[in-house]
């Protein structure tokens, strides 16, 4: 099934990231979601057969910001996801477990 374009949740996420100084395309957000790195939002019913709207999950903005900062250079998405769990996105210092 082809993607028809960004929904309300993608537009909201893009705006929230822009407010944090991070520019991310809707295609990249969609790619991160399809890969499983970014949580899909929930659906909320509008009631009485009117339809539903998508909502952002609680940590979506934080995860998307970390992904965007770690993916500044072109890297495989697998490496980017591992990086955000082992290295702070703003520095090159690796996390060392005790």
XYZ file of N, CA and C in Angstrom, residues 3-89:
261
model
N 2.054 5.085 0.519
C 1.847 6.104 1.533
C 1.252 7.329 0.856
N 0.159 7.832 1.385
C -0.558 8.941 0.765
C 0.006 10.304 1.141
N 0.828 10.349 2.152
C 1.387 11.614 2.595
C 1.379 11.674 4.109
N 1.937 12.717 4.656
C 2.026 12.815 6.107
C 0.654 13.035 6.752
N 0.454 12.355 7.852
C -0.760 12.552 8.615
C -0.568 13.647 9.646
N -1.557 13.845 10.460
C -1.481 14.887 11.487
C -0.338 14.627 12.456
N -0.101 13.350 12.801
C 0.967 13.018 13.746
C 2.337 13.331 13.158
N 2.553 13.015 11.863
C 3.836 13.327 11.230
C 4.056 14.833 11.141
N 2.997 15.568 10.805
C 3.132 17.030 10.736
C 3.436 17.612 12.120
N 2.750 17.103 13.138
C 2.996 17.580 14.500
C 4.422 17.264 14.940
N 4.883 16.045 14.639
C 6.250 15.660 15.003
C 7.260 16.537 14.290
N 7.047 16.804 13.019
C 7.948 17.660 12.261
C 8.008 19.064 12.856
N 6.867 19.600 13.256
C 6.820 20.934 13.870
C 7.528 20.951 15.217
N 7.313 19.914 16.032
C 7.967 19.844 17.336
C 9.481 19.725 17.191
N 9.931 18.960 16.202
C 11.369 18.838 15.967
C 11.947 20.150 15.455
N 11.213 20.844 14.591
C 11.674 22.144 14.098
C 11.830 23.136 15.240
N 10.908 23.078 16.207
C 10.994 23.964 17.370
C 12.238 23.655 18.206
N 12.715 22.421 18.130
C 13.934 22.027 18.852
C 15.191 22.244 18.011
N 15.032 22.792 16.813
C 16.179 23.080 15.959
C 16.639 21.906 15.116
N 15.774 20.925 14.916
C 16.127 19.737 14.136
C 15.159 19.632 12.961
N 15.694 19.635 11.747
C 14.862 19.506 10.549
C 14.893 18.063 10.064
N 13.725 17.444 9.969
C 13.607 16.056 9.533
C 12.473 15.972 8.512
N 12.730 15.292 7.410
C 11.695 15.146 6.382
C 10.661 14.123 6.827
N 9.479 14.232 6.234
C 8.415 13.268 6.544
C 8.809 11.883 6.072
N 9.528 11.806 4.960
C 9.966 10.500 4.445
C 10.904 9.818 5.434
N 11.768 10.594 6.056
C 12.688 10.016 7.036
C 11.934 9.537 8.277
N 10.962 10.308 8.714
C 10.133 9.895 9.856
C 9.430 8.582 9.526
N 8.884 8.488 8.329
C 8.193 7.271 7.906
C 9.171 6.095 7.854
N 10.366 6.315 7.328
C 11.385 5.260 7.254
C 11.755 4.763 8.640
N 11.929 5.688 9.590
C 12.265 5.297 10.970
C 11.143 4.470 11.576
N 9.903 4.835 11.314
C 8.761 4.088 11.854
C 8.673 2.700 11.241
N 8.847 2.608 9.937
C 8.776 1.311 9.275
C 9.906 0.391 9.720
N 11.055 0.971 10.042
C 12.192 0.190 10.533
C 11.947 -0.298 11.962
N 11.119 0.416 12.706
C 10.828 0.053 14.093
C 11.602 0.872 15.107
N 12.341 1.885 14.630
C 13.139 2.718 15.522
C 12.315 3.814 16.181
N 11.238 4.196 15.561
C 10.388 5.265 16.073
C 8.995 4.692 16.312
N 8.454 4.894 17.504
C 7.144 4.295 17.799
C 6.026 4.904 16.959
N 5.114 4.049 16.553
C 3.920 4.513 15.862
C 2.997 5.129 16.896
N 2.288 6.131 16.504
C 1.342 6.764 17.411
C 0.097 5.924 17.588
N -0.628 6.230 18.606
C -1.898 5.549 18.834
C -3.009 6.174 18.021
N -4.120 5.529 17.982
C -5.290 6.049 17.290
C -6.341 6.416 18.324
N -6.961 7.560 18.143
C -8.015 8.006 19.046
C -9.284 8.199 18.240
N -10.340 7.586 18.708
C -11.629 7.680 18.025
C -12.240 9.057 18.249
N -12.863 9.570 17.199
C -13.569 10.843 17.309
C -15.014 10.631 17.733
N -15.416 9.374 17.797
C -16.745 9.040 18.302
C -17.830 9.043 17.255
N -18.844 8.263 17.508
C -20.077 8.185 16.718
C -19.828 8.014 15.218
N -18.878 7.146 14.868
C -18.634 6.832 13.469
C -17.994 7.933 12.655
N -17.449 8.945 13.318
C -16.843 10.066 12.612
C -15.464 9.712 12.079
N -14.771 8.777 12.728
C -13.430 8.387 12.310
C -12.478 8.418 13.477
N -11.195 8.497 13.167
C -10.179 8.533 14.208
C -9.010 9.398 13.757
N -8.188 9.779 14.711
C -6.987 10.560 14.435
C -5.808 9.865 15.094
N -4.625 10.053 14.509
C -3.426 9.472 15.104
C -2.823 10.462 16.083
N -2.208 9.926 17.128
C -1.555 10.741 18.147
C -0.129 10.264 18.328
N 0.739 11.155 18.752
C 2.127 10.786 19.018
C 2.233 10.028 20.337
N 3.087 9.017 20.367
C 3.385 8.327 21.616
C 4.193 9.281 22.497
N 4.247 8.998 23.783
C 4.859 9.918 24.745
C 6.327 10.244 24.433
N 7.131 9.264 24.048
C 8.568 9.485 23.851
C 8.965 9.694 22.397
N 8.022 9.834 21.509
C 8.322 9.915 20.089
C 9.237 11.087 19.753
N 8.985 12.238 20.321
C 9.792 13.424 20.001
C 11.226 13.236 20.463
N 11.413 12.686 21.659
C 12.769 12.469 22.171
C 13.535 11.472 21.323
N 12.877 10.381 20.953
C 13.533 9.367 20.130
C 13.847 9.922 18.745
N 12.915 10.652 18.152
C 13.130 11.229 16.829
C 14.269 12.245 16.847
N 14.350 13.039 17.895
C 15.446 14.011 17.994
C 16.786 13.297 18.105
N 16.862 12.255 18.917
C 18.102 11.487 19.050
C 18.476 10.834 17.725
N 17.500 10.271 17.018
C 17.771 9.665 15.713
C 18.284 10.707 14.728
N 17.657 11.867 14.703
C 18.068 12.921 13.772
C 19.485 13.399 14.058
N 19.822 13.556 15.321
C 21.169 14.021 15.670
C 22.223 12.958 15.379
N 21.878 11.691 15.567
C 22.828 10.604 15.308
C 22.953 10.304 13.822
N 21.958 10.674 13.039
C 21.954 10.364 11.606
C 22.361 11.547 10.750
N 23.154 12.469 11.301
C 23.565 13.648 10.542
C 24.372 13.219 9.316
N 25.321 12.305 9.510
C 26.044 11.760 8.364
C 25.319 10.511 7.893
N 25.482 10.180 6.622
C 24.777 9.014 6.088
C 25.370 7.742 6.676
N 24.567 7.090 7.495
C 24.960 5.830 8.115
C 23.803 4.866 7.985
N 24.106 3.589 8.089
C 23.036 2.594 8.091
C 22.163 2.825 9.311
N 20.875 2.632 9.139
C 19.932 2.892 10.217
C 20.193 1.996 11.425
N 20.655 0.779 11.189
C 20.988 -0.119 12.295
C 22.064 0.495 13.188
N 23.092 1.085 12.561
C 24.173 1.713 13.330
C 23.674 2.942 14.084
N 22.790 3.698 13.464
C 22.242 4.891 14.109
C 21.447 4.501 15.349
N 20.610 3.466 15.236
C 19.807 3.021 16.377
C 20.706 2.537 17.492
N 21.729 1.759 17.182
C 22.664 1.303 18.213
C 23.387 2.475 18.849
N 23.729 3.463 18.035
C 24.456 4.627 18.553
C 23.646 5.400 19.594
N 22.352 5.572 19.366
C 21.583 6.372 20.320
C 21.398 5.649 21.645
N 21.645 4.339 21.670
C 21.567 3.608 22.933
C 22.917 3.466 23.612
N 24.007 3.818 22.918
C 25.337 3.661 23.503
C 26.134 4.952 23.599
N 25.764 5.970 22.832
C 26.522 7.223 22.798
C 25.540 8.380 22.832
N 25.864 9.412 23.578
C 25.019 10.607 23.563
C 25.092 11.206 22.167
N 23.957 11.563 21.564
C 23.953 12.040 20.175
C 24.801 13.281 19.922
